């Protein structure tokens, strides 16, 4: 496996290896302090980022490498140089490329034309590195056995809902996306892919439209912003109205399992997709989850640059 372009690129064995290594990095951040010595990692983002940017830069630094951050408007790509040419140029200077942008197809074209590992740091369709941090946090809370547990995403059927369904399928979990029906439901091709993976791993995939039924006895309630980067502002008021029943409130949390947790990839909007009393309450694990963005990206860079991930 050269690149991590989609969550579905990962096998269960890859995820287990990455989470084990990330746990070790959580205990000893500098345990592989020369793994990327004399190497550099380009981090190219055409959308804003707090966590992914900083955790990627610090992960590279902790591995002894040099991160090179490039804003979307800084490359000749923005002036018409092709993705393929850009991929070949960056491959000549750097040892890996982390990219956040809009179109999934652009990330895949970069991966196909670069000789170095390319990592998807969020597209409109997917957010694979986030799910590594999420599942390390889940494993820390519940252990590795997912049997009898329900893992529920509530809200917009966006990139996060996609990654949630696919990673849950890889992990053999009972995974649920509770979203509006229609244009804010997860994409059909993602649901089909999650079911295809689930047929091999024993996972259960449920997409439903009733937030209370979804929350009942859940081990995890997960949500994300209602307006993603790039979403048209003209749709805001309609979207907020349609999504409001999916807000994670104390009422929904009260339906969950006794040992349930609340998760959110962040950034959060208190009073929209989640109540302040939930995200700042005792069941919230958001700070540990955000911390693991670094440990998991560090593990991903470590294994991907050494050619140690097998893929599917
Ligand atoms: N969760 C996440 O990807 O956050 P940023 O947009 O701040 O990177
Ligand atoms: N769905 C959000 C996730 C942010 C981490 C977005 O794409 O903006």
JSON list of N, CA, C and O and ligand atoms in Angstrom, two decimals, residues 45 47-55 100 121-122 127 129-130 160 222 224 229 264-267 293, ligand 1:
[
{"chain": "A", "resi": 45, "resn": "UNK", "atom": "N", "xyz": [-2.85, 22.22, 1.71]},
{"chain": "A", "resi": 45, "resn": "UNK", "atom": "CA", "xyz": [-4.26, 22.33, 2.11]},
{"chain": "A", "resi": 45, "resn": "UNK", "atom": "C", "xyz": [-4.95, 23.49, 1.40]},
{"chain": "A", "resi": 45, "resn": "UNK", "atom": "O", "xyz": [-4.50, 24.63, 1.49]},
{"chain": "A", "resi": 47, "resn": "UNK", "atom": "N", "xyz": [-8.20, 23.95, 2.13]},
{"chain": "A", "resi": 47, "resn": "UNK", "atom": "CA", "xyz": [-9.26, 24.28, 3.08]},
{"chain": "A", "resi": 47, "resn": "UNK", "atom": "C", "xyz": [-8.60, 24.56, 4.42]},
{"chain": "A", "resi": 47, "resn": "UNK", "atom": "O", "xyz": [-7.50, 24.06, 4.67]},
{"chain": "A", "resi": 48, "resn": "UNK", "atom": "N", "xyz": [-9.28, 25.31, 5.33]},
{"chain": "A", "resi": 48, "resn": "UNK", "atom": "CA", "xyz": [-8.68, 25.56, 6.64]},
{"chain": "A", "resi": 48, "resn": "UNK", "atom": "C", "xyz": [-8.51, 24.28, 7.46]},
{"chain": "A", "resi": 48, "resn": "UNK", "atom": "O", "xyz": [-9.16, 23.27, 7.20]},
{"chain": "A", "resi": 49, "resn": "UNK", "atom": "N", "xyz": [-7.64, 24.35, 8.47]},
{"chain": "A", "resi": 49, "resn": "UNK", "atom": "CA", "xyz": [-7.45, 23.22, 9.38]},
{"chain": "A", "resi": 49, "resn": "UNK", "atom": "C", "xyz": [-6.75, 23.69, 10.64]},
{"chain": "A", "resi": 49, "resn": "UNK", "atom": "O", "xyz": [-5.79, 24.46, 10.57]},
{"chain": "A", "resi": 50, "resn": "UNK", "atom": "N", "xyz": [-7.22, 23.23, 11.77]},
{"chain": "A", "resi": 50, "resn": "UNK", "atom": "CA", "xyz": [-6.50, 23.44, 13.04]},
{"chain": "A", "resi": 50, "resn": "UNK", "atom": "C", "xyz": [-5.81, 22.14, 13.44]},
{"chain": "A", "resi": 50, "resn": "UNK", "atom": "O", "xyz": [-4.58, 22.04, 13.51]},
{"chain": "A", "resi": 51, "resn": "UNK", "atom": "N", "xyz": [-6.62, 21.10, 13.68]},
{"chain": "A", "resi": 51, "resn": "UNK", "atom": "CA", "xyz": [-6.09, 19.84, 14.20]},
{"chain": "A", "resi": 51, "resn": "UNK", "atom": "C", "xyz": [-5.22, 19.10, 13.18]},
{"chain": "A", "resi": 51, "resn": "UNK", "atom": "O", "xyz": [-4.11, 18.66, 13.51]},
{"chain": "A", "resi": 52, "resn": "UNK", "atom": "N", "xyz": [-5.72, 18.94, 11.96]},
{"chain": "A", "resi": 52, "resn": "UNK", "atom": "CA", "xyz": [-5.00, 18.09, 11.01]},
{"chain": "A", "resi": 52, "resn": "UNK", "atom": "C", "xyz": [-3.67, 18.73, 10.63]},
{"chain": "A", "resi": 52, "resn": "UNK", "atom": "O", "xyz": [-2.64, 18.06, 10.54]},
{"chain": "A", "resi": 53, "resn": "UNK", "atom": "N", "xyz": [-3.69, 20.03, 10.45]},
{"chain": "A", "resi": 53, "resn": "UNK", "atom": "CA", "xyz": [-2.43, 20.71, 10.10]},
{"chain": "A", "resi": 53, "resn": "UNK", "atom": "C", "xyz": [-1.41, 20.60, 11.23]},
{"chain": "A", "resi": 53, "resn": "UNK", "atom": "O", "xyz": [-0.27, 20.19, 11.03]},
{"chain": "A", "resi": 54, "resn": "UNK", "atom": "N", "xyz": [-1.85, 21.00, 12.46]},
{"chain": "A", "resi": 54, "resn": "UNK", "atom": "CA", "xyz": [-0.89, 21.02, 13.56]},
{"chain": "A", "resi": 54, "resn": "UNK", "atom": "C", "xyz": [-0.45, 19.62, 13.96]},
{"chain": "A", "resi": 54, "resn": "UNK", "atom": "O", "xyz": [0.72, 19.40, 14.29]},
{"chain": "A", "resi": 55, "resn": "UNK", "atom": "N", "xyz": [-1.38, 18.66, 13.92]},
{"chain": "A", "resi": 55, "resn": "UNK", "atom": "CA", "xyz": [-0.97, 17.31, 14.31]},
{"chain": "A", "resi": 55, "resn": "UNK", "atom": "C", "xyz": [-0.05, 16.71, 13.24]},
{"chain": "A", "resi": 55, "resn": "UNK", "atom": "O", "xyz": [0.87, 15.97, 13.58]},
{"chain": "A", "resi": 100, "resn": "UNK", "atom": "N", "xyz": [-5.22, 18.11, 1.85]},
{"chain": "A", "resi": 100, "resn": "UNK", "atom": "CA", "xyz": [-6.64, 18.39, 2.18]},
{"chain": "A", "resi": 100, "resn": "UNK", "atom": "C", "xyz": [-7.20, 19.25, 1.07]},
{"chain": "A", "resi": 100, "resn": "UNK", "atom": "O", "xyz": [-6.67, 20.33, 0.79]},
{"chain": "A", "resi": 121, "resn": "UNK", "atom": "N", "xyz": [-6.03, 14.06, 3.81]},
{"chain": "A", "resi": 121, "resn": "UNK", "atom": "CA", "xyz": [-6.26, 14.74, 5.09]},
{"chain": "A", "resi": 121, "resn": "UNK", "atom": "C", "xyz": [-7.63, 15.43, 5.10]},
{"chain": "A", "resi": 121, "resn": "UNK", "atom": "O", "xyz": [-7.80, 16.43, 5.81]},
{"chain": "A", "resi": 122, "resn": "UNK", "atom": "N", "xyz": [-8.57, 14.94, 4.35]},
{"chain": "A", "resi": 122, "resn": "UNK", "atom": "CA", "xyz": [-9.97, 15.37, 4.22]},
{"chain": "A", "resi": 122, "resn": "UNK", "atom": "C", "xyz": [-10.28, 15.82, 2.81]},
{"chain": "A", "resi": 122, "resn": "UNK", "atom": "O", "xyz": [-9.56, 16.63, 2.22]},
{"chain": "A", "resi": 127, "resn": "UNK", "atom": "N", "xyz": [-12.60, 11.24, 5.28]},
{"chain": "A", "resi": 127, "resn": "UNK", "atom": "CA", "xyz": [-11.64, 11.82, 6.23]},
{"chain": "A", "resi": 127, "resn": "UNK", "atom": "C", "xyz": [-10.95, 10.67, 6.98]},
{"chain": "A", "resi": 127, "resn": "UNK", "atom": "O", "xyz": [-11.15, 10.48, 8.18]},
{"chain": "A", "resi": 129, "resn": "UNK", "atom": "N", "xyz": [-7.89, 9.95, 8.15]},
{"chain": "A", "resi": 129, "resn": "UNK", "atom": "CA", "xyz": [-7.00, 10.09, 9.31]},
{"chain": "A", "resi": 129, "resn": "UNK", "atom": "C", "xyz": [-7.79, 10.39, 10.58]},
{"chain": "A", "resi": 129, "resn": "UNK", "atom": "O", "xyz": [-7.38, 9.99, 11.67]},
{"chain": "A", "resi": 130, "resn": "UNK", "atom": "N", "xyz": [-8.92, 11.06, 10.45]},
{"chain": "A", "resi": 130, "resn": "UNK", "atom": "CA", "xyz": [-9.76, 11.33, 11.62]},
{"chain": "A", "resi": 130, "resn": "UNK", "atom": "C", "xyz": [-10.24, 10.02, 12.26]},
{"chain": "A", "resi": 130, "resn": "UNK", "atom": "O", "xyz": [-10.27, 9.86, 13.48]},
{"chain": "A", "resi": 160, "resn": "UNK", "atom": "N", "xyz": [-17.65, 12.90, 7.03]},
{"chain": "A", "resi": 160, "resn": "UNK", "atom": "CA", "xyz": [-17.47, 12.19, 8.30]},
{"chain": "A", "resi": 160, "resn": "UNK", "atom": "C", "xyz": [-18.39, 10.99, 8.41]},
{"chain": "A", "resi": 160, "resn": "UNK", "atom": "O", "xyz": [-18.00, 9.93, 8.90]},
{"chain": "A", "resi": 222, "resn": "UNK", "atom": "N", "xyz": [-21.80, 10.15, 17.93]},
{"chain": "A", "resi": 222, "resn": "UNK", "atom": "CA", "xyz": [-20.77, 10.94, 17.25]},
{"chain": "A", "resi": 222, "resn": "UNK", "atom": "C", "xyz": [-21.48, 11.96, 16.39]},
{"chain": "A", "resi": 222, "resn": "UNK", "atom": "O", "xyz": [-22.48, 11.64, 15.72]},
{"chain": "A", "resi": 224, "resn": "UNK", "atom": "N", "xyz": [-20.92, 15.84, 13.86]},
{"chain": "A", "resi": 224, "resn": "UNK", "atom": "CA", "xyz": [-20.03, 16.73, 13.10]},
{"chain": "A", "resi": 224, "resn": "UNK", "atom": "C", "xyz": [-20.81, 18.01, 12.80]},
{"chain": "A", "resi": 224, "resn": "UNK", "atom": "O", "xyz": [-22.04, 18.03, 12.91]},
{"chain": "A", "resi": 229, "resn": "UNK", "atom": "N", "xyz": [-16.95, 22.62, 5.26]},
{"chain": "A", "resi": 229, "resn": "UNK", "atom": "CA", "xyz": [-16.17, 23.53, 4.43]},
{"chain": "A", "resi": 229, "resn": "UNK", "atom": "C", "xyz": [-16.56, 23.32, 2.96]},
{"chain": "A", "resi": 229, "resn": "UNK", "atom": "O", "xyz": [-16.55, 22.19, 2.48]},
{"chain": "A", "resi": 264, "resn": "UNK", "atom": "N", "xyz": [-16.76, 13.81, 18.74]},
{"chain": "A", "resi": 264, "resn": "UNK", "atom": "CA", "xyz": [-16.93, 14.86, 17.73]},
{"chain": "A", "resi": 264, "resn": "UNK", "atom": "C", "xyz": [-15.56, 15.10, 17.12]},
{"chain": "A", "resi": 264, "resn": "UNK", "atom": "O", "xyz": [-14.57, 15.26, 17.84]},
{"chain": "A", "resi": 265, "resn": "UNK", "atom": "N", "xyz": [-15.48, 15.17, 15.80]},
{"chain": "A", "resi": 265, "resn": "UNK", "atom": "CA", "xyz": [-14.18, 15.38, 15.16]},
{"chain": "A", "resi": 265, "resn": "UNK", "atom": "C", "xyz": [-13.65, 16.79, 15.40]},
{"chain": "A", "resi": 265, "resn": "UNK", "atom": "O", "xyz": [-12.44, 17.01, 15.31]},
{"chain": "A", "resi": 266, "resn": "UNK", "atom": "N", "xyz": [-14.57, 17.74, 15.69]},
{"chain": "A", "resi": 266, "resn": "UNK", "atom": "CA", "xyz": [-14.25, 19.16, 15.88]},
{"chain": "A", "resi": 266, "resn": "UNK", "atom": "C", "xyz": [-13.82, 19.78, 14.55]},
{"chain": "A", "resi": 266, "resn": "UNK", "atom": "O", "xyz": [-13.24, 19.07, 13.73]},
{"chain": "A", "resi": 267, "resn": "UNK", "atom": "N", "xyz": [-14.03, 21.04, 14.29]},
{"chain": "A", "resi": 267, "resn": "UNK", "atom": "CA", "xyz": [-14.55, 22.05, 15.22]},
{"chain": "A", "resi": 267, "resn": "UNK", "atom": "C", "xyz": [-16.04, 21.84, 15.50]},
{"chain": "A", "resi": 267, "resn": "UNK", "atom": "O", "xyz": [-16.75, 21.29, 14.65]},
{"chain": "A", "resi": 293, "resn": "UNK", "atom": "N", "xyz": [-5.19, 12.71, 17.15]},
{"chain": "A", "resi": 293, "resn": "UNK", "atom": "CA", "xyz": [-4.90, 13.06, 15.76]},
{"chain": "A", "resi": 293, "resn": "UNK", "atom": "C", "xyz": [-3.39, 13.02, 15.53]},
{"chain": "A", "resi": 293, "resn": "UNK", "atom": "O", "xyz": [-2.93, 12.59, 14.47]},
{"chain": "B", "resi": 1, "resn": "LIG", "atom": "N1", "xyz": [-11.12, 17.28, 12.79]},
{"chain": "B", "resi": 1, "resn": "LIG", "atom": "C1", "xyz": [-10.41, 17.99, 11.90]},
{"chain": "B", "resi": 1, "resn": "LIG", "atom": "O1", "xyz": [-10.06, 17.53, 10.81]},
{"chain": "B", "resi": 1, "resn": "LIG", "atom": "O2", "xyz": [-10.12, 19.26, 12.33]},
{"chain": "B", "resi": 1, "resn": "LIG", "atom": "P1", "xyz": [-9.40, 20.41, 11.45]},
{"chain": "B", "resi": 1, "resn": "LIG", "atom": "O3", "xyz": [-10.36, 20.80, 10.36]},
{"chain": "B", "resi": 1, "resn": "LIG", "atom": "O4", "xyz": [-9.13, 21.49, 12.44]},
{"chain": "B", "resi": 1, "resn": "LIG", "atom": "O5", "xyz": [-8.14, 19.82, 10.88]}
]
